[in-house]
Amino acid sequence: MTRIITQEEKDAQRVFADAVREYYAALGIAQPLALVRTFGCQQNVSDSEHIKGMLALMGFGFTETPEDADFILFNTCAVREHASDRVFGNVGRLKSLKREHKNLLIAVCGCMAQQPHIAEKLRESYPFVGLVFGTHVIHRFPELMLKALRSREPVTEIPVEDGVVAEGLPVCRDSHFKAWLPIMNGCNNFCTYCIVPYVRGRERSRAPEDILAEARALVAAGYKEITLLGQNVNSYGKAEGYGMRFSDLLRAINDIPGDFILRFMTSHPRDASRELFDTIAACDKVSRHFHLPVQAGNDRVLKVMNRHYTREQYLSLIRYARSVVPDISFTSDIIVGFPGETRAEFEDTLSLVKEVGFTSLFTFIYSPRVGTPAAQMPDPVDADTKVAWLRELTAIQEEISGRISARLVGTEQRALLEARRDGYTEARMSDNRVVR
Ligand code: 5AD
Ligand code: SF4
């Protein structure tokens, strides 16, 4: 059951926020400084923006220099081993800083922190970390912060409060023209390699009127790009029965007057319907880019991954999309070296990649995650072979990406100017490619 946080709960957090402010004032610190480091996906980036909103409410300013900070927070990702290792490395380096700066509070939150064995490891080996909290209690951050400041012992809070939707959290956005707009959280798919359903809980969606109100406010504030976020946006509202599905939501946001581009991620091929592509065709503000993670090109591997579609079903979806939205560009995620994947099965991934012609790919070597079914499966292919396969795949993709880009030389495209870097101007086209 989806449970919306009540006004009383929100009011209680404001009282905690005031108490945090007073705590620092009593120490003679007029404006404490916070440093927030974010790892992982856009969902995490968005969570950090809300955490920063709450920090601002507690009177914090922000810094990028650890030596200047009174509070350092790592918002972590658990999807692959590499991300976790980086967090432990980063946290470990703060040990001496904490020794010199007694008032410094170090905290770890996010998907990694939500895993009990990680919380345990932090408690045992990193006792200078004063606060560890998971993905389900972000809306209680002021309360947890106060508890950690007042406690001599590290505070750990990683309950599974499934189904919670927190509306009206303050937000401190990183950009003034690009906005993340979460529409749902959690995942029900249980792909056998993936930790996300364990750390983010079951799917729950925000009410359409809350999403639409936020979208209208963003457009009114001059935002030019809005990206709808969810682990599986295509199953928006399924659990709640709002009477509005993802396609309806896209149409409703598309109808908001103003000049902006509407993006969304991530989509599961199992739930991406033909109707969705019809909707994209009918909506002028929706970007001509679709991120559709395929993971593998072989039916046996897809089945063991618990993906619920075949290679042919995936390809047929792509063909349909191109028939109704001819200029649509596809990107994808691929896992190389899933347990038991053979050379011949990996070659099916290569042939699928050639057949689709993705504009770009995110490629990963399979990383075992504690508690997932795949971590128990025999995995006979050695690491060097997997690295060689990954290189083979990325070389093929680079060639394809180059060919697709070459086709655009000399054409006129609309793009959103994002940054000036190293003497270049960078702009993003509707199909999500960056032009320098
Ligand atoms: N190992 C490697 N890659 C993974 N991904 C998810 N779990 C794992 C894992 N255990 C990849 C998938 C997913 C992307 C976000 O990360 O490709 O789409
Ligand atoms: Fe990483 Fe997944 Fe959590 Fe995003 S939702 S931070 S990708 S584990």
Coordinates of C-alpha atoms and ligand atoms in Angstrom, one line a residue:
M1 CA 0.0 0.0 0.0
T2 CA 1.2 3.5 -0.9
R3 CA 1.3 5.8 2.1
I4 CA 1.6 9.5 1.7
I5 CA 3.5 11.2 4.5
T6 CA 1.1 13.3 6.6
Q7 CA 1.3 17.0 7.3
E8 CA 1.9 16.2 11.0
E9 CA 5.0 14.2 10.1
K10 CA 6.3 17.0 7.9
D11 CA 5.7 19.6 10.7
A12 CA 7.6 17.4 13.1
Q13 CA 10.6 17.4 10.8
R14 CA 10.5 21.2 10.7
V15 CA 10.8 21.2 14.5
F16 CA 13.8 18.9 14.2
A17 CA 15.3 21.2 11.6
D18 CA 15.0 24.2 13.9
A19 CA 16.7 22.2 16.7
V20 CA 19.6 21.4 14.4
R21 CA 19.9 25.1 13.6
E22 CA 20.0 25.9 17.3
Y23 CA 22.5 23.1 18.0
Y24 CA 25.0 24.8 15.7
A25 CA 24.2 28.3 17.0
A26 CA 25.0 27.1 20.5
L27 CA 28.4 26.0 19.2
G28 CA 28.9 29.5 17.9
I29 CA 28.7 28.4 14.3
A30 CA 26.3 30.9 12.5
Q31 CA 26.2 29.0 9.2
P32 CA 27.5 25.4 9.2
L33 CA 28.7 24.1 5.9
A34 CA 27.8 20.8 4.2
L35 CA 29.4 18.8 1.5
V36 CA 27.2 16.3 -0.4
R37 CA 28.8 13.7 -2.7
T38 CA 26.5 11.7 -4.9
F39 CA 27.2 8.3 -6.5
G40 CA 25.0 6.4 -8.9
C41 CA 22.0 7.2 -11.0
Q42 CA 19.8 10.2 -11.5
Q43 CA 17.4 9.0 -8.8
N44 CA 20.2 9.5 -6.4
V45 CA 21.0 12.9 -7.8
S46 CA 17.4 13.8 -7.2
D47 CA 17.4 12.5 -3.7
S48 CA 20.5 14.5 -3.0
E49 CA 18.8 17.6 -4.2
H50 CA 16.0 17.0 -1.6
I51 CA 18.6 16.3 1.1
K52 CA 20.3 19.6 0.2
G53 CA 16.9 21.3 0.4
M54 CA 16.5 20.0 4.0
L55 CA 20.1 21.0 4.8
A56 CA 19.3 24.6 3.7
L57 CA 16.2 24.5 5.9
M58 CA 18.5 23.5 8.8
G59 CA 20.6 26.6 8.1
F60 CA 23.4 25.0 6.2
G61 CA 25.5 26.6 3.4
F62 CA 27.4 24.4 0.9
T63 CA 31.1 23.8 0.2
E64 CA 33.1 21.5 -2.0
T65 CA 36.1 21.5 0.3
P66 CA 36.2 18.7 3.0
E67 CA 38.4 20.8 5.3
D68 CA 35.8 23.5 5.5
A69 CA 32.8 21.2 6.0
D70 CA 30.9 20.6 9.3
F71 CA 28.9 17.9 7.7
I72 CA 29.9 15.5 4.9
L73 CA 27.4 13.1 3.3
F74 CA 28.0 10.3 0.8
N75 CA 24.8 9.4 -1.1
T76 CA 25.8 5.9 -2.4
C77 CA 24.9 3.4 -5.1
A78 CA 24.9 -0.4 -4.7
V79 CA 24.4 -1.5 -8.3
R80 CA 27.9 -2.6 -8.9
E81 CA 31.0 -3.5 -6.7
H82 CA 33.0 -0.6 -8.2
A83 CA 30.6 2.0 -6.9
S84 CA 30.7 0.6 -3.3
D85 CA 34.5 0.3 -3.4
R86 CA 34.8 4.0 -4.3
V87 CA 32.6 5.0 -1.3
F88 CA 34.7 3.0 1.2
G89 CA 37.8 4.6 -0.3
N90 CA 36.4 8.1 0.0
V91 CA 35.0 7.6 3.5
G92 CA 38.3 6.0 4.7
R93 CA 40.2 9.1 3.6
L94 CA 38.2 11.3 6.1
K95 CA 39.4 9.5 9.2
S96 CA 42.2 11.9 9.9
L97 CA 40.0 14.9 9.1
K98 CA 37.5 13.8 11.7
R99 CA 40.4 13.5 14.3
E100 CA 41.3 17.2 13.7
H101 CA 37.8 18.5 13.4
K102 CA 35.8 17.1 16.4
N103 CA 32.5 18.8 15.4
L104 CA 32.6 17.2 11.9
L105 CA 29.7 14.8 11.3
I106 CA 30.2 12.2 8.5
A107 CA 27.2 10.4 7.1
V108 CA 26.5 7.7 4.6
C109 CA 23.1 7.2 3.0
G110 CA 21.5 5.8 -0.2
C111 CA 21.3 2.3 -1.7
M112 CA 24.5 1.0 -0.3
A113 CA 23.7 2.1 3.2
Q114 CA 20.3 0.4 2.9
Q115 CA 22.0 -3.0 2.8
P116 CA 22.4 -4.5 6.4
H117 CA 25.8 -6.0 5.7
I118 CA 27.1 -2.6 4.6
A119 CA 25.7 -0.8 7.6
E120 CA 27.3 -3.4 9.7
K121 CA 30.7 -3.0 8.0
L122 CA 30.5 0.8 8.5
R123 CA 29.7 0.4 12.2
E124 CA 32.6 -2.0 12.7
S125 CA 35.4 -0.6 10.5
Y126 CA 34.4 3.0 10.1
P127 CA 33.3 4.1 13.6
F128 CA 34.0 7.7 12.8
V129 CA 30.9 7.7 10.5
G130 CA 28.3 9.2 12.8
L131 CA 25.1 8.6 10.8
V132 CA 24.1 5.9 8.4
F133 CA 20.6 6.0 6.9
G134 CA 18.8 4.1 4.1
T135 CA 16.6 5.0 1.1
H136 CA 13.2 4.7 2.9
V137 CA 13.8 7.4 5.6
I138 CA 15.1 10.4 3.6
H139 CA 12.1 12.4 4.6
R140 CA 13.1 12.0 8.3
F141 CA 16.6 13.4 7.6
P142 CA 16.3 16.4 10.0
E143 CA 15.3 14.1 12.9
L144 CA 18.2 11.6 12.1
M145 CA 20.7 14.5 11.8
L146 CA 19.7 15.9 15.3
K147 CA 19.9 12.4 16.8
A148 CA 23.4 11.9 15.4
L149 CA 24.6 15.3 16.5
R150 CA 23.4 14.6 20.1
S151 CA 24.6 11.0 20.2
R152 CA 28.1 9.9 21.3
E153 CA 27.5 6.6 19.4
P154 CA 27.0 6.3 15.6
V155 CA 23.3 6.3 14.6
T156 CA 22.1 3.8 12.1
E157 CA 18.6 4.0 10.6
I158 CA 17.8 1.5 7.8
P159 CA 14.2 0.3 8.3
V160 CA 12.2 -0.8 5.3
E161 CA 9.2 1.6 5.3
D162 CA 7.8 0.3 2.1
G163 CA 5.3 2.3 0.1
V164 CA 6.2 5.7 1.5
V165 CA 5.7 8.7 -0.7
A166 CA 7.0 12.0 0.7
E167 CA 5.4 15.1 -0.9
G168 CA 6.5 18.7 -0.3
L169 CA 10.1 18.0 0.7
P170 CA 12.2 21.1 0.2
V171 CA 14.6 20.9 -2.8
C172 CA 17.8 22.6 -3.8
R173 CA 18.2 22.0 -7.5
D174 CA 21.7 21.7 -9.0
S175 CA 20.7 23.4 -12.2
H176 CA 18.4 26.4 -13.0
F177 CA 17.4 25.1 -16.4
K178 CA 17.4 21.3 -16.1
A179 CA 15.2 19.5 -13.5
W180 CA 14.8 16.0 -12.3
L181 CA 11.2 15.2 -11.5
P182 CA 10.7 11.8 -9.6
I183 CA 7.4 10.2 -10.5
M184 CA 7.8 6.9 -8.8
N185 CA 10.2 4.9 -6.7
G186 CA 11.1 1.2 -6.2
C187 CA 11.0 -1.8 -8.5
N188 CA 9.0 -5.0 -8.7
N189 CA 10.9 -6.7 -11.4
F190 CA 13.5 -8.7 -9.6
C191 CA 16.0 -9.2 -12.5
T192 CA 18.2 -11.9 -11.0
Y193 CA 21.4 -9.7 -11.1
C194 CA 19.9 -6.6 -9.6
I195 CA 20.0 -5.2 -6.1
V196 CA 17.6 -2.3 -6.7
P197 CA 14.4 -4.1 -5.6
Y198 CA 16.0 -5.0 -2.3
V199 CA 17.3 -1.5 -1.6
R200 CA 14.6 0.7 -3.0
G201 CA 11.6 -1.5 -2.1
R202 CA 8.3 -2.0 -4.1
E203 CA 7.0 0.3 -6.8
R204 CA 5.0 3.3 -5.5
S205 CA 4.0 6.3 -7.5
R206 CA 3.3 9.9 -6.7
A207 CA -0.2 11.2 -7.4
P208 CA -0.7 12.7 -10.9
E209 CA -1.9 16.1 -9.5
D210 CA 1.3 16.5 -7.4
I211 CA 3.5 15.7 -10.4
L212 CA 1.6 18.0 -12.7
A213 CA 1.8 20.8 -10.1
E214 CA 5.5 20.4 -9.8
A215 CA 5.9 20.3 -13.6
R216 CA 3.9 23.5 -14.0
A217 CA 5.9 25.2 -11.3
L218 CA 9.2 24.2 -13.1
V219 CA 8.0 25.5 -16.5
A220 CA 6.9 28.8 -14.8
A221 CA 10.3 29.1 -13.2
G222 CA 11.9 28.9 -16.6
Y223 CA 13.2 25.3 -16.6
K224 CA 13.9 24.1 -20.2
E225 CA 14.3 20.4 -19.6
I226 CA 12.3 18.2 -17.3
T227 CA 13.3 14.6 -16.8
L228 CA 10.7 12.3 -15.3
L229 CA 12.5 9.7 -13.0
G230 CA 11.6 6.2 -11.9
Q231 CA 13.3 2.8 -11.8
N232 CA 10.6 1.6 -14.2
V233 CA 8.5 4.6 -15.4
N234 CA 6.3 2.5 -17.7
S235 CA 4.6 0.9 -14.7
Y236 CA 3.7 4.3 -13.3
G237 CA 0.6 4.2 -11.1
K238 CA 0.0 0.5 -11.6
A239 CA -0.1 -0.2 -7.8
E240 CA -2.3 2.8 -7.0
G241 CA -4.8 2.8 -9.8
Y242 CA -4.8 6.6 -10.2
G243 CA -6.7 6.3 -13.5
M244 CA -3.7 7.8 -15.2
R245 CA -1.0 5.7 -16.8
F246 CA 2.5 6.8 -17.9
S247 CA 1.3 7.7 -21.4
D248 CA -1.5 9.9 -19.9
L249 CA 1.0 11.6 -17.7
L250 CA 3.3 12.4 -20.7
R251 CA 0.4 13.8 -22.6
A252 CA -0.7 16.0 -19.6
I253 CA 2.8 17.4 -19.1
N254 CA 3.2 17.9 -22.8
D255 CA 0.1 20.0 -22.7
I256 CA 1.5 22.5 -20.2
P257 CA 2.1 25.7 -22.2
G258 CA 5.7 26.8 -22.6
D259 CA 8.9 25.8 -24.5
F260 CA 10.6 22.9 -22.8
I261 CA 11.8 19.4 -23.6
L262 CA 10.4 16.4 -21.7
R263 CA 12.6 13.4 -21.0
F264 CA 12.1 10.3 -18.9
M265 CA 14.0 7.3 -17.6
T266 CA 14.2 4.3 -17.1
S267 CA 12.0 2.0 -19.2
H268 CA 11.8 -1.7 -19.0
P269 CA 11.2 -3.4 -22.4
R270 CA 8.6 -5.6 -20.8
D271 CA 6.3 -2.6 -19.9
A272 CA 7.2 -0.3 -22.8
S273 CA 4.0 -0.5 -24.9
R274 CA 3.3 0.4 -28.5
E275 CA 0.8 2.9 -27.1
L276 CA 3.8 4.7 -25.4
F277 CA 5.5 5.2 -28.8
D278 CA 2.2 6.4 -30.3
T279 CA 2.1 8.9 -27.4
I280 CA 5.7 10.1 -28.2
A281 CA 4.8 10.5 -31.8
A282 CA 1.8 12.8 -30.7
C283 CA 3.8 14.8 -28.2
D284 CA 6.0 17.6 -29.6
K285 CA 7.8 18.3 -26.4
V286 CA 8.8 14.7 -25.6
S287 CA 12.4 14.1 -26.7
R288 CA 13.2 11.8 -29.6
H289 CA 15.4 9.6 -27.4
F290 CA 14.5 6.4 -25.6
H291 CA 16.7 4.6 -23.2
L292 CA 15.6 1.0 -23.4
P293 CA 18.0 -1.4 -21.5
V294 CA 18.2 -4.7 -23.3
Q295 CA 21.0 -6.3 -21.1
A296 CA 21.6 -9.2 -23.4
G297 CA 20.8 -10.5 -26.9
N298 CA 20.4 -14.2 -26.2
D299 CA 17.0 -15.7 -25.2
R300 CA 18.4 -18.2 -22.7
V301 CA 20.4 -15.5 -20.9
L302 CA 17.4 -13.1 -20.9
K303 CA 15.3 -15.8 -19.4
V304 CA 17.8 -16.6 -16.6
M305 CA 18.1 -12.8 -16.0
N306 CA 14.3 -12.9 -15.5
R307 CA 13.7 -10.1 -18.1
H308 CA 10.4 -11.4 -19.4
Y309 CA 11.0 -10.7 -23.1
T310 CA 12.8 -12.3 -25.9
R311 CA 15.3 -10.9 -28.4
E312 CA 12.6 -10.9 -31.1
Q313 CA 10.1 -9.1 -28.9
Y314 CA 12.7 -6.4 -28.1
L315 CA 13.6 -6.0 -31.8
S316 CA 9.9 -5.9 -32.8
L317 CA 9.3 -3.1 -30.3
I318 CA 12.2 -1.1 -31.8
R319 CA 10.8 -1.6 -35.3
Y320 CA 7.4 -0.4 -34.2
A321 CA 8.9 2.6 -32.5
R322 CA 10.8 3.6 -35.7
S323 CA 7.7 3.1 -37.8
V324 CA 5.8 5.8 -35.8
V325 CA 8.7 8.0 -34.6
P326 CA 11.2 7.8 -37.5
D327 CA 13.8 10.1 -35.9
I328 CA 13.8 8.3 -32.5
S329 CA 17.2 7.4 -31.2
F330 CA 17.8 4.4 -28.9
T331 CA 20.4 3.9 -26.1
S332 CA 20.7 0.9 -23.9
D333 CA 22.5 -0.9 -21.0
I334 CA 24.3 -4.2 -21.5
I335 CA 25.7 -6.6 -19.0
V336 CA 28.7 -8.6 -20.3
G337 CA 29.6 -11.9 -18.7
F338 CA 26.4 -12.7 -16.8
P339 CA 27.0 -16.1 -14.9
G340 CA 27.0 -18.9 -17.4
E341 CA 27.0 -16.7 -20.5
T342 CA 28.9 -18.5 -23.3
R343 CA 30.9 -17.0 -26.1
A344 CA 28.1 -17.9 -28.6
E345 CA 25.5 -16.2 -26.4
F346 CA 27.7 -13.1 -26.1
E347 CA 27.9 -13.0 -29.9
D348 CA 24.1 -12.8 -29.9
T349 CA 24.5 -9.5 -27.9
L350 CA 27.0 -8.3 -30.5
S351 CA 24.6 -9.1 -33.4
L352 CA 21.7 -7.4 -31.6
V353 CA 23.8 -4.3 -31.1
K354 CA 24.6 -4.2 -34.8
E355 CA 21.0 -4.8 -35.8
V356 CA 19.5 -2.1 -33.6
G357 CA 22.1 0.6 -34.2
F358 CA 22.0 2.3 -30.7
T359 CA 23.4 5.9 -30.6
S360 CA 25.3 4.9 -27.5
L361 CA 25.6 2.2 -24.9
F362 CA 26.3 1.8 -21.2
T363 CA 28.2 -1.4 -20.9
F364 CA 29.0 -3.2 -17.6
I365 CA 30.8 -6.4 -16.6
Y366 CA 28.5 -8.5 -14.4
S367 CA 29.1 -7.7 -10.8
P368 CA 27.8 -10.2 -8.2
R369 CA 25.5 -8.5 -5.6
V370 CA 25.0 -10.1 -2.2
G371 CA 21.4 -11.5 -1.8
T372 CA 20.5 -11.7 -5.5
P373 CA 19.8 -15.0 -7.2
A374 CA 22.5 -14.5 -9.9
A375 CA 25.2 -14.3 -7.2
Q376 CA 24.5 -18.0 -6.4
M377 CA 24.9 -19.1 -10.1
P378 CA 28.0 -20.9 -11.4
D379 CA 30.2 -18.3 -13.2
P380 CA 33.0 -20.2 -15.1
V381 CA 34.2 -17.4 -17.5
D382 CA 37.3 -15.7 -16.1
A383 CA 37.6 -12.0 -15.5
D384 CA 40.1 -11.4 -18.3
T385 CA 37.8 -13.0 -20.9
K386 CA 35.0 -10.8 -19.7
V387 CA 37.2 -7.7 -20.1
A388 CA 38.1 -8.8 -23.6
W389 CA 34.4 -9.3 -24.5
L390 CA 33.6 -5.8 -23.1
R391 CA 36.3 -4.2 -25.3
E392 CA 35.0 -6.1 -28.3
L393 CA 31.5 -4.8 -27.7
T394 CA 32.6 -1.1 -27.1
A395 CA 34.7 -1.1 -30.2
I396 CA 31.7 -2.2 -32.3
Q397 CA 29.5 0.4 -30.6
E398 CA 32.0 3.2 -31.2
E399 CA 32.0 2.5 -34.9
I400 CA 28.2 2.5 -34.9
S401 CA 28.0 5.7 -32.9
G402 CA 30.5 7.4 -35.3
R403 CA 28.5 6.3 -38.3
I404 CA 25.2 7.7 -36.8
S405 CA 26.9 11.0 -35.9
A406 CA 28.4 11.3 -39.4
R407 CA 24.9 11.2 -40.9
L408 CA 24.1 14.4 -39.0
V409 CA 27.0 16.5 -40.3
G410 CA 25.7 19.5 -42.1
T411 CA 22.1 19.2 -40.8
E412 CA 20.4 21.7 -38.6
Q413 CA 19.3 20.5 -35.1
R414 CA 17.7 22.1 -32.1
A415 CA 19.8 21.8 -28.9
L416 CA 19.9 23.0 -25.3
L417 CA 23.0 24.8 -24.4
E418 CA 24.4 23.2 -21.2
A419 CA 27.9 24.3 -20.5
R420 CA 31.1 26.0 -21.7
R421 CA 34.1 23.8 -21.0
D422 CA 37.7 23.9 -22.3
G423 CA 36.8 26.5 -24.8
Y424 CA 33.9 24.5 -26.2
T425 CA 30.2 25.1 -26.0
E426 CA 28.3 21.9 -25.1
A427 CA 24.7 21.5 -26.1
R428 CA 22.3 18.5 -26.0
M429 CA 20.2 17.5 -28.9
S430 CA 16.7 16.0 -28.6
D431 CA 18.2 12.6 -29.3
N432 CA 20.3 13.1 -26.1
R433 CA 23.7 13.4 -27.9
V434 CA 26.0 16.2 -26.8
V435 CA 27.5 18.4 -29.5
R436 CA 30.6 20.3 -28.8
Ligands
5AD1 N1 26.3 -6.1 -12.6 C1 26.5 -5.4 -13.6 N2 25.7 -4.5 -14.1 C2 24.5 -4.3 -13.5 N3 23.5 -3.5 -13.7 C3 22.6 -3.7 -12.8 N4 23.0 -4.6 -11.9 C4 24.2 -5.0 -12.3 C5 25.1 -6.0 -11.9 N5 24.9 -6.8 -10.8 C6 23.4 -2.5 -14.8 C7 22.2 -2.9 -15.7 C8 21.3 -1.7 -15.4 C9 22.2 -0.6 -15.1 C10 21.7 0.5 -14.3 O1 23.3 -1.2 -14.4 O2 22.7 -2.8 -17.1 O3 20.4 -1.4 -16.5
SF4_2 FE1 22.4 2.7 -7.8 FE2 20.2 1.6 -8.5 FE3 20.3 2.9 -6.2 FE4 20.4 4.2 -8.5 S1 18.7 3.0 -7.7 S2 21.7 4.6 -6.8 S3 21.5 2.8 -9.8 S4 21.4 1.0 -6.8

